[in-house]
CSV table of C-alpha atoms and ligand atoms in Angstrom, one decimal:
chain,number,residue,atom,x,y,z
A,1,MET,CA,-5.9,-33.5,-106.5
A,2,PHE,CA,-9.1,-32.3,-105.0
A,3,MET,CA,-9.8,-33.0,-101.2
A,4,THR,CA,-13.0,-32.1,-99.3
A,5,ALA,CA,-12.5,-30.1,-96.0
A,6,PRO,CA,-13.3,-33.2,-93.8
A,7,LYS,CA,-10.6,-35.1,-95.8
A,8,ILE,CA,-8.0,-32.4,-95.2
A,9,ALA,CA,-9.0,-32.3,-91.5
A,10,LEU,CA,-8.5,-36.2,-91.3
A,11,LEU,CA,-5.2,-36.0,-93.1
A,12,ALA,CA,-4.0,-33.3,-90.8
A,13,SER,CA,-5.1,-35.1,-87.7
A,14,SER,CA,-3.4,-38.3,-88.8
A,15,LEU,CA,-0.2,-36.4,-89.5
A,16,VAL,CA,-0.4,-34.9,-85.9
A,17,SER,CA,-0.9,-38.3,-84.2
A,18,ALA,CA,2.0,-39.8,-86.3
A,19,ALA,CA,4.2,-37.0,-85.0
A,20,LEU,CA,3.1,-37.7,-81.4
A,21,ALA,CA,3.2,-41.4,-81.8
A,22,SER,CA,6.2,-43.0,-80.3
A,23,VAL,CA,8.2,-46.1,-81.2
A,24,THR,CA,7.7,-49.0,-78.9
A,25,ILE,CA,10.4,-51.6,-78.7
A,26,GLN,CA,9.3,-54.9,-77.3
A,27,ASN,CA,11.3,-56.7,-74.6
A,28,ASN,CA,12.4,-59.5,-77.1
A,29,ASP,CA,13.7,-57.1,-79.8
A,30,PRO,CA,17.0,-58.6,-80.9
A,31,LEU,CA,18.4,-55.1,-81.1
A,32,ILE,CA,18.3,-54.8,-77.3
A,33,PHE,CA,21.7,-55.8,-76.1
A,34,PHE,CA,21.2,-57.5,-72.8
A,35,HIS,CA,24.1,-58.1,-70.4
A,36,GLY,CA,24.5,-59.7,-67.1
A,37,ARG,CA,21.8,-62.2,-65.9
A,38,TRP,CA,18.1,-61.9,-66.9
A,39,ASP,CA,15.3,-64.4,-66.1
A,40,SER,CA,12.6,-65.1,-68.6
A,41,SER,CA,10.2,-62.5,-67.3
A,42,PRO,CA,12.6,-60.8,-68.5
A,43,GLY,CA,14.1,-59.4,-65.3
A,44,THR,CA,17.5,-58.7,-63.9
A,45,TRP,CA,19.5,-60.5,-61.0
A,46,TRP,CA,23.0,-59.6,-59.7
A,47,ALA,CA,24.4,-56.1,-59.4
A,48,GLY,CA,25.5,-54.7,-62.8
A,49,SER,CA,23.1,-56.6,-65.0
A,50,GLY,CA,21.3,-54.4,-67.6
A,51,LEU,CA,21.1,-53.5,-71.3
A,52,LYS,CA,22.6,-51.4,-74.0
A,53,LEU,CA,20.9,-49.5,-76.9
A,54,ASN,CA,22.4,-47.9,-79.9
A,55,VAL,CA,19.8,-45.5,-81.3
A,56,VAL,CA,19.5,-43.0,-84.2
A,57,GLY,CA,17.3,-39.9,-83.9
A,58,LEU,CA,16.9,-40.4,-80.2
A,59,SER,CA,15.4,-37.6,-78.0
A,60,SER,CA,13.3,-39.5,-75.4
A,61,LEU,CA,13.5,-42.9,-73.7
A,62,THR,CA,11.0,-44.4,-71.4
A,63,LEU,CA,11.3,-47.8,-69.7
A,64,ASN,CA,8.0,-49.5,-68.9
A,65,LEU,CA,8.6,-52.0,-66.0
A,66,GLY,CA,6.5,-54.9,-64.8
A,67,SER,CA,5.5,-56.3,-61.4
A,68,HIS,CA,8.7,-58.2,-60.8
A,69,THR,CA,10.6,-54.9,-60.4
A,70,SER,CA,12.0,-54.3,-56.9
A,71,SER,CA,9.6,-52.4,-54.6
A,72,PRO,CA,9.7,-49.5,-53.7
A,73,MET,CA,12.3,-49.0,-56.5
A,74,ALA,CA,15.6,-50.1,-58.0
A,75,ALA,CA,18.6,-47.8,-58.5
A,76,VAL,CA,19.8,-47.9,-62.1
A,77,GLY,CA,23.1,-46.5,-63.4
A,78,VAL,CA,22.7,-44.8,-66.8
A,79,SER,CA,25.5,-43.7,-69.1
A,80,VAL,CA,24.9,-41.8,-72.4
A,81,ASN,CA,27.5,-42.0,-75.1
A,82,PHE,CA,30.1,-43.6,-72.6
A,83,GLN,CA,30.0,-40.5,-70.3
A,84,PRO,CA,30.0,-41.3,-66.5
A,85,PHE,CA,27.1,-43.2,-65.0
A,86,PHE,CA,24.5,-41.4,-63.0
A,87,THR,CA,21.7,-43.0,-60.9
A,88,VAL,CA,18.0,-43.0,-61.8
A,89,ASN,CA,15.6,-44.6,-59.3
A,90,VAL,CA,13.0,-46.6,-61.4
A,91,THR,CA,9.8,-48.4,-60.2
A,92,GLN,CA,7.1,-50.6,-61.6
A,93,GLY,CA,5.3,-48.6,-64.4
A,94,SER,CA,6.6,-45.9,-66.7
A,95,ASN,CA,10.0,-44.3,-66.1
A,96,LYS,CA,11.4,-41.6,-68.3
A,97,ILE,CA,15.1,-41.7,-68.4
A,98,PRO,CA,16.9,-38.3,-68.5
A,99,LEU,CA,19.2,-38.1,-71.4
A,100,GLY,CA,20.6,-34.5,-71.2
A,101,THR,CA,21.2,-32.7,-74.5
A,102,LEU,CA,22.0,-34.9,-77.3
A,103,PRO,CA,24.0,-33.7,-80.3
A,104,LYS,CA,21.8,-33.6,-83.5
A,105,GLY,CA,22.7,-36.0,-86.3
A,106,GLU,CA,24.6,-38.5,-84.4
A,107,ASN,CA,23.6,-41.9,-83.0
A,108,THR,CA,23.4,-42.3,-79.2
A,109,VAL,CA,24.4,-45.1,-77.0
A,110,VAL,CA,22.6,-45.6,-73.8
A,111,ARG,CA,23.9,-48.1,-71.2
A,112,LEU,CA,21.9,-49.0,-68.2
A,113,ASN,CA,22.4,-51.4,-65.3
A,114,VAL,CA,21.1,-52.2,-61.8
A,115,GLU,CA,23.4,-50.8,-59.2
A,116,GLY,CA,22.5,-52.7,-56.1
A,117,TRP,CA,23.2,-56.1,-54.7
A,118,GLN,CA,19.7,-56.0,-53.4
A,119,ASN,CA,16.7,-54.2,-54.7
A,120,ASN,CA,18.2,-54.9,-58.0
A,121,ARG,CA,15.4,-56.3,-60.2
A,122,ILE,CA,14.0,-54.5,-63.2
A,123,ASN,CA,11.3,-56.4,-65.1
A,124,LEU,CA,11.4,-55.0,-68.7
A,125,GLN,CA,7.9,-54.7,-70.4
A,126,ASN,CA,9.0,-52.5,-73.3
A,127,ILE,CA,10.9,-49.4,-74.2
A,128,VAL,CA,9.2,-46.4,-75.7
A,129,LEU,CA,11.3,-44.0,-77.9
A,130,ASN,CA,10.3,-40.9,-79.6
A,131,THR,CA,8.9,-41.0,-83.1
A,132,GLY,CA,11.6,-41.5,-85.8
A,133,ALA,CA,14.0,-43.1,-83.4
A,134,LYS,CA,15.5,-46.3,-84.6
A,135,LEU,CA,17.5,-49.0,-83.1
A,136,LEU,CA,20.8,-50.0,-84.6
A,137,PRO,CA,23.0,-53.0,-83.4
A,138,TYR,CA,25.2,-52.3,-80.4
A,139,VAL,CA,28.6,-53.7,-81.2
A,140,PRO,CA,30.2,-55.3,-78.0
A,141,SER,CA,33.9,-54.8,-77.0
A,142,LYS,CA,36.4,-57.5,-78.0
A,143,LEU,CA,37.2,-57.6,-74.2
A,144,ALA,CA,34.6,-59.2,-71.8
A,145,PHE,CA,35.5,-59.6,-68.2
A,146,THR,CA,33.6,-61.8,-65.8
A,147,PHE,CA,34.2,-61.0,-62.0
A,148,ILE,CA,33.2,-63.4,-59.3
A,149,GLY,CA,33.1,-62.4,-55.7
A,150,ASP,CA,31.4,-61.2,-52.6
A,151,SER,CA,30.6,-57.7,-50.9
A,152,LEU,CA,34.2,-56.6,-51.7
A,153,SER,CA,33.3,-56.8,-55.5
A,154,ALA,CA,29.6,-56.1,-55.5
A,155,GLY,CA,29.9,-52.5,-54.4
A,156,GLN,CA,28.1,-52.9,-51.1
A,157,PHE,CA,28.0,-49.6,-49.2
A,158,LEU,CA,29.0,-47.4,-52.2
A,159,PRO,CA,26.6,-44.6,-53.1
A,160,LEU,CA,26.4,-45.9,-56.7
A,161,GLY,CA,26.8,-49.6,-55.8
A,162,VAL,CA,28.6,-51.8,-58.3
A,163,ASP,CA,29.0,-48.8,-60.8
A,164,GLN,CA,31.7,-47.5,-58.4
A,165,ALA,CA,33.2,-50.8,-57.4
A,166,TRP,CA,36.7,-51.9,-58.8
A,167,PRO,CA,35.4,-54.6,-61.2
A,168,PHE,CA,33.2,-52.1,-62.9
A,169,LEU,CA,35.9,-49.5,-62.9
A,170,THR,CA,38.4,-51.8,-64.5
A,171,GLY,CA,36.1,-53.0,-67.1
A,172,GLU,CA,35.4,-49.3,-68.1
A,173,PHE,CA,39.0,-48.5,-68.1
A,174,PHE,CA,39.6,-51.2,-70.8
A,175,LYS,CA,36.5,-50.3,-72.7
A,176,ALA,CA,35.4,-53.9,-72.1
A,177,GLU,CA,32.1,-55.6,-71.5
A,178,HIS,CA,31.9,-56.6,-67.9
A,179,THR,CA,29.6,-58.8,-65.7
A,180,VAL,CA,30.0,-58.9,-62.0
A,181,ILE,CA,28.6,-62.1,-60.2
A,182,ALA,CA,29.2,-61.1,-56.7
A,183,GLN,CA,27.0,-61.6,-53.5
A,184,PRO,CA,27.6,-59.8,-50.2
A,185,GLY,CA,27.8,-62.2,-47.3
A,186,ALA,CA,28.2,-65.3,-49.5
A,187,ALA,CA,31.1,-67.8,-49.2
A,188,LEU,CA,32.5,-69.8,-52.0
A,189,SER,CA,31.7,-73.0,-50.2
A,190,ASP,CA,28.1,-73.8,-50.8
A,191,ILE,CA,26.9,-73.1,-47.3
A,192,VAL,CA,24.4,-70.8,-45.6
A,193,SER,CA,26.3,-67.7,-44.9
A,194,PHE,CA,24.8,-64.4,-43.5
A,195,SER,CA,21.4,-65.3,-44.7
A,196,ASN,CA,22.6,-66.4,-48.2
A,197,GLN,CA,21.2,-69.9,-48.8
A,198,HIS,CA,24.0,-70.8,-51.1
A,199,GLY,CA,27.7,-70.0,-51.8
A,200,LEU,CA,29.1,-68.8,-55.1
A,201,SER,CA,30.3,-72.3,-56.0
A,202,PHE,CA,26.6,-73.0,-56.5
A,203,GLU,CA,25.1,-69.7,-57.2
A,204,PHE,CA,27.5,-68.7,-60.0
A,205,PHE,CA,25.9,-71.3,-62.1
A,206,ARG,CA,22.4,-69.9,-61.5
A,207,THR,CA,20.4,-67.1,-63.2
A,208,GLU,CA,19.3,-65.6,-59.8
A,209,ASP,CA,21.4,-64.1,-57.1
A,210,ASP,CA,20.9,-65.2,-53.4
A,211,GLY,CA,18.2,-62.5,-53.1
A,212,TYR,CA,15.7,-65.0,-54.7
A,213,PHE,CA,15.1,-66.4,-51.1
A,214,PHE,CA,13.6,-63.1,-50.0
A,215,THR,CA,11.1,-62.7,-52.7
A,216,THR,CA,7.6,-64.2,-52.8
A,217,ASP,CA,7.2,-63.9,-56.7
A,218,HIS,CA,10.4,-65.9,-57.6
A,219,ASN,CA,11.5,-67.8,-54.7
A,220,PHE,CA,13.6,-70.4,-56.7
A,221,THR,CA,16.7,-70.4,-58.8
A,222,THR,CA,17.3,-71.7,-62.4
A,223,PRO,CA,20.4,-72.8,-64.1
A,224,TRP,CA,22.2,-70.1,-66.0
A,225,ASP,CA,22.6,-70.7,-69.7
A,226,PHE,CA,26.1,-69.7,-70.4
A,227,SER,CA,25.5,-69.5,-74.1
A,228,ARG,CA,23.6,-66.3,-73.2
A,229,ASP,CA,26.9,-64.6,-72.0
A,230,HIS,CA,27.7,-62.6,-75.1
A,231,PRO,CA,30.2,-61.9,-76.0
A,232,THR,CA,31.9,-65.0,-74.4
A,233,PRO,CA,34.0,-63.9,-71.5
A,234,THR,CA,37.6,-63.3,-72.4
A,235,HIS,CA,39.0,-62.9,-68.8
A,236,ILE,CA,37.8,-64.3,-65.5
A,237,VAL,CA,38.6,-62.6,-62.2
A,238,ILE,CA,37.8,-64.2,-58.8
A,239,HIS,CA,38.2,-62.5,-55.4
A,240,ILE,CA,36.5,-64.6,-52.7
A,241,GLY,CA,37.0,-66.2,-49.3
A,242,ALA,CA,36.2,-63.6,-46.6
A,243,ASN,CA,32.9,-65.2,-45.7
A,244,ASP,CA,34.3,-68.8,-45.9
A,245,SER,CA,36.7,-67.6,-43.3
A,246,ALA,CA,34.0,-65.7,-41.3
A,247,GLN,CA,32.1,-69.1,-41.3
A,248,ASN,CA,35.1,-71.0,-40.0
A,249,ILE,CA,35.6,-73.0,-43.1
A,250,SER,CA,39.1,-74.6,-42.7
A,251,ALA,CA,41.9,-73.6,-45.1
A,252,SER,CA,42.1,-77.2,-46.5
A,253,SER,CA,38.4,-77.3,-47.2
A,254,PHE,CA,38.4,-73.9,-48.8
A,255,ILE,CA,41.3,-74.9,-51.1
A,256,GLN,CA,39.4,-78.0,-52.1
A,257,THR,CA,36.3,-76.1,-52.9
A,258,TYR,CA,38.3,-73.5,-54.8
A,259,LEU,CA,40.0,-76.2,-56.9
A,260,ALA,CA,36.8,-77.9,-57.7
A,261,PHE,CA,35.3,-74.6,-58.6
A,262,ILE,CA,38.1,-73.8,-61.1
A,263,LYS,CA,37.7,-77.2,-62.6
A,264,ARG,CA,34.0,-76.5,-63.2
A,265,LEU,CA,34.8,-73.1,-64.5
A,266,ARG,CA,37.3,-74.7,-67.0
A,267,THR,CA,34.4,-76.7,-68.6
A,268,LEU,CA,32.9,-73.4,-69.5
A,269,PHE,CA,35.9,-71.3,-70.0
A,270,PRO,CA,38.7,-73.7,-71.1
A,271,LYS,CA,41.2,-71.1,-72.5
A,272,GLN,CA,40.4,-67.8,-70.7
A,273,PRO,CA,43.1,-66.4,-68.3
A,274,LEU,CA,41.9,-66.7,-64.7
A,275,PHE,CA,43.1,-64.0,-62.2
A,276,ILE,CA,42.9,-65.1,-58.6
A,277,PHE,CA,43.1,-62.3,-55.9
A,278,THR,CA,44.7,-62.9,-52.6
A,279,PRO,CA,42.8,-61.0,-50.0
A,280,TRP,CA,43.8,-57.4,-49.1
A,281,GLY,CA,42.4,-58.1,-45.7
A,282,TRP,CA,40.5,-56.1,-43.2
A,283,PRO,CA,42.4,-52.9,-42.5
A,284,ASN,CA,42.3,-51.7,-38.8
A,285,ALA,CA,42.5,-48.3,-37.3
A,286,ASP,CA,45.9,-49.1,-35.7
A,287,GLY,CA,47.4,-49.9,-39.1
A,288,SER,CA,47.2,-53.7,-38.8
A,289,ILE,CA,45.4,-55.8,-41.3
A,290,GLY,CA,43.2,-58.8,-40.5
A,291,GLN,CA,44.2,-61.6,-42.8
A,292,TYR,CA,42.6,-64.8,-43.7
A,293,TYR,CA,43.8,-68.0,-45.5
A,294,PRO,CA,47.5,-66.9,-45.7
A,295,GLY,CA,49.2,-68.9,-48.4
A,296,ALA,CA,45.9,-70.7,-49.5
A,297,TYR,CA,45.7,-68.7,-52.8
A,298,GLN,CA,49.3,-69.5,-53.7
A,299,THR,CA,48.6,-73.1,-53.1
A,300,ILE,CA,45.5,-72.9,-55.3
A,301,VAL,CA,47.3,-71.3,-58.1
A,302,ASN,CA,50.4,-73.5,-57.9
A,303,THR,CA,48.2,-76.6,-57.7
A,304,VAL,CA,46.4,-75.7,-60.9
A,305,LYS,CA,49.6,-74.8,-62.6
A,306,SER,CA,51.3,-78.0,-61.7
A,307,GLY,CA,48.2,-79.8,-63.2
A,308,GLY,CA,49.3,-78.3,-66.5
A,309,ASP,CA,47.0,-75.3,-66.6
A,310,LYS,CA,49.4,-72.4,-66.8
A,311,ASN,CA,46.7,-69.8,-67.7
A,312,ILE,CA,46.1,-68.8,-64.1
A,313,PHE,CA,47.5,-65.9,-62.4
A,314,LEU,CA,47.9,-64.8,-58.8
A,315,VAL,CA,47.1,-61.3,-58.1
A,316,ASP,CA,48.9,-60.2,-55.0
A,317,THR,CA,46.9,-57.6,-53.4
A,318,THR,CA,49.0,-57.2,-50.3
A,319,GLY,CA,49.2,-53.5,-49.3
A,320,TRP,CA,46.5,-52.3,-51.8
A,321,VAL,CA,44.0,-51.3,-49.1
A,322,THR,CA,44.8,-49.3,-45.9
A,323,PHE,CA,42.4,-48.0,-43.2
A,324,ALA,CA,42.1,-44.8,-45.1
A,325,ASP,CA,40.6,-46.6,-48.1
A,326,VAL,CA,37.8,-48.2,-46.2
A,327,PHE,CA,34.7,-47.1,-44.4
A,328,PRO,CA,35.8,-47.3,-40.7
A,329,THR,CA,32.6,-48.8,-39.6
A,330,ASN,CA,32.5,-52.0,-41.8
A,331,GLN,CA,36.2,-51.9,-43.3
A,332,HIS,CA,34.9,-52.2,-46.9
A,333,PRO,CA,36.5,-50.1,-49.4
A,334,ASN,CA,35.2,-46.6,-49.9
A,335,VAL,CA,34.8,-44.8,-53.2
A,336,GLY,CA,38.5,-43.8,-53.2
A,337,GLY,CA,39.5,-47.4,-52.1
A,338,HIS,CA,37.8,-48.9,-55.0
A,339,MET,CA,39.4,-46.5,-57.5
A,340,LYS,CA,42.9,-47.4,-55.9
A,341,ILE,CA,42.1,-51.1,-56.2
A,342,ALA,CA,41.0,-50.7,-59.9
A,343,ALA,CA,44.2,-48.7,-60.7
A,344,ASN,CA,46.3,-51.5,-59.1
A,345,PHE,CA,44.5,-54.2,-61.0
A,346,GLU,CA,44.7,-52.3,-64.3
A,347,LYS,CA,48.4,-52.2,-63.9
A,348,VAL,CA,48.5,-56.0,-63.3
A,349,LEU,CA,46.3,-56.6,-66.4
A,350,THR,CA,48.3,-54.2,-68.5
A,351,ASN,CA,51.6,-55.9,-67.4
A,352,ALA,CA,50.0,-59.3,-68.4
A,353,GLY,CA,49.5,-57.9,-71.9
A,354,VAL,CA,45.9,-56.9,-71.8
A,355,LYS,CA,45.5,-53.7,-73.6
A,356,PRO,CA,42.7,-51.1,-73.2
A,357,GLN,CA,40.7,-50.8,-76.3
A,358,ALA,CA,41.5,-47.5,-78.2
A,359,ASN,CA,37.7,-46.8,-78.6
A,360,TRP,CA,34.4,-48.3,-77.7
A,361,ALA,CA,33.4,-50.9,-80.4
A,362,THR,CA,30.1,-49.0,-81.2
A,363,PRO,CA,31.2,-45.7,-82.5
A,364,ILE,CA,29.3,-42.3,-82.2
A,365,VAL,CA,29.2,-41.0,-85.7
A,366,LYS,CA,27.4,-38.6,-87.9
A,367,VAL,CA,24.2,-40.4,-89.2
B,401,NAG,C1,17.2,-42.7,-55.0
B,401,NAG,O1,16.5,-43.2,-53.9
B,401,NAG,C2,17.3,-43.2,-52.8
B,401,NAG,C3,16.6,-43.8,-51.7
B,401,NAG,O2,15.3,-43.2,-51.5
B,401,NAG,C4,17.7,-41.7,-52.5
B,401,NAG,O3,18.5,-41.8,-51.3
B,401,NAG,C5,18.5,-41.3,-53.7
B,401,NAG,O4,18.9,-39.9,-53.5
B,401,NAG,C6,17.7,-41.4,-55.0
B,401,NAG,N1,18.6,-41.1,-56.0
B,401,NAG,C7,18.1,-40.3,-57.1
B,401,NAG,C8,19.1,-40.0,-58.1
B,401,NAG,O5,17.0,-40.0,-57.2
B,402,NAG,C1,30.6,-61.4,-44.9
B,402,NAG,O1,29.2,-61.3,-44.3
B,402,NAG,C2,29.1,-60.3,-43.4
B,402,NAG,C3,27.7,-60.2,-43.0
B,402,NAG,O2,26.9,-59.9,-44.1
B,402,NAG,C4,29.6,-58.9,-43.7
B,402,NAG,O3,29.6,-58.0,-42.5
B,402,NAG,C5,31.0,-59.1,-44.2
B,402,NAG,O4,31.3,-57.8,-44.7
B,402,NAG,C6,31.0,-60.0,-45.3
B,402,NAG,N1,32.2,-60.1,-46.1
B,402,NAG,C7,32.3,-60.1,-47.4
B,402,NAG,C8,33.7,-60.1,-48.0
B,402,NAG,O5,31.3,-60.2,-48.1
B,403,NAG,C1,11.2,-69.0,-49.8
B,403,NAG,O1,11.0,-70.4,-49.7
B,403,NAG,C2,11.7,-70.9,-48.5
B,403,NAG,C3,11.4,-72.4,-48.5
B,403,NAG,O2,11.8,-73.0,-49.6
B,403,NAG,C4,11.2,-70.3,-47.3
B,403,NAG,O3,11.8,-70.7,-46.2
B,403,NAG,C5,11.3,-68.8,-47.4
B,403,NAG,O4,10.7,-68.1,-46.3
B,403,NAG,C6,10.7,-68.3,-48.7
B,403,NAG,N1,10.8,-66.8,-48.8
B,403,NAG,C7,9.9,-65.9,-48.6
B,403,NAG,C8,10.2,-64.5,-48.8
B,403,NAG,O5,8.6,-66.4,-48.7
B,404,NAG,C1,34.2,-69.2,-35.8
B,404,NAG,O1,35.1,-69.4,-34.7
B,404,NAG,C2,35.3,-68.4,-33.8
B,404,NAG,C3,36.5,-68.8,-32.8
B,404,NAG,O2,36.3,-70.1,-32.4
B,404,NAG,C4,34.0,-68.2,-33.0
B,404,NAG,O3,34.1,-67.1,-32.1
B,404,NAG,C5,32.8,-67.9,-33.9
B,404,NAG,O4,31.6,-67.9,-33.3
B,404,NAG,C6,32.7,-69.0,-35.1
B,404,NAG,N1,31.8,-68.6,-36.1
B,404,NAG,C7,31.0,-69.4,-36.7
B,404,NAG,C8,30.1,-68.7,-37.7
B,404,NAG,O5,30.8,-70.5,-36.3
């Protein structure tokens, strides 16, 4: 076939631009596996919310984020091919995510989540991948844990936030999907507590965390559509009460609130085992432990059981956390403390017959 010089030049330049062109994944692409709670912008709320991608031919990944992204930035935990999470600070605009050296000829799984209980909003516009990259479905684990709690579950004070907190560590150990609906300072009772406008007995059923009240662009909450929890949670874990106690909610009122909360949870999660933590308390330098609601959690679990629901388990955390395991200034578990709590809870779950998955459900294979 005969081509004129200008035609050849045109062909060459279109080949070059094809090589430089990239693949843009729109924020409503069904192959983006969203987890946790996202509003319609779409934007994250609650520490741990994020997304997962399974990509062939990946060498470059850029997140383009919109105006509802936390300012000045949001800390995001990133894990490539199920390796440990590292932090990337992202901002509104274009954010290239470092991926390290990727083995050739294999698919790549990228997992990404907001780490913080505040400044945890990323507003996804689109994702730009290198030319030739192609999304495949991310296959979720058969295990899916939902954790409900306060600062002691949200990873407050940890360098990597929720990514170093015991719920997240437990989820990773079991190779499970995991969602952490936890708000520092919040009670279970629906009261104002340490600047949170609502307790978890309200906020758990909303898309937004209590941070909504401190935003001007989204100062409201919307109901969470639980059909968007995918996969459906298989296990529910609750550790709460410290801030009810701090707000002088009586034990009997706390117990009533907790029982009503479980009743409402059962309308959503009728068959899932519920694991109810007793407090490990507030460890002091002299070795003593500040306790709250002694006996209340036993009463809650026994009351539910005597009502015929046997699928509820008390997790007695007595002695799990000592002064060496907490930050001395705020008595919240430190990095090692969270690892210790996770190891203890993993034993409890294993003894209850929950088995860590042998492999992540999305395999890394030759493609
Ligand atoms: C993210 O930003 C925080 C606050 O400025 C900073 O302390 C931290 O080192 C940054 N982390 C990374 C990985 O850039
Ligand atoms: C309760 O709220 C106060 C104030 O934010 C905080 O110091 C305390 O650690 C909180 N406790 C929990 C368990 O969230
Ligand atoms: C959000 O709205 C409430 C009133 O509903 C107001 O008290 C609060 O100051 C608002 N927050 C911001 C950051 O403007
Ligand atoms: C709770 O009660 C204690 C002891 O009576 C009191 O010192 C504290 O101020 C009360 N806290 C609240 C939030 O009402």
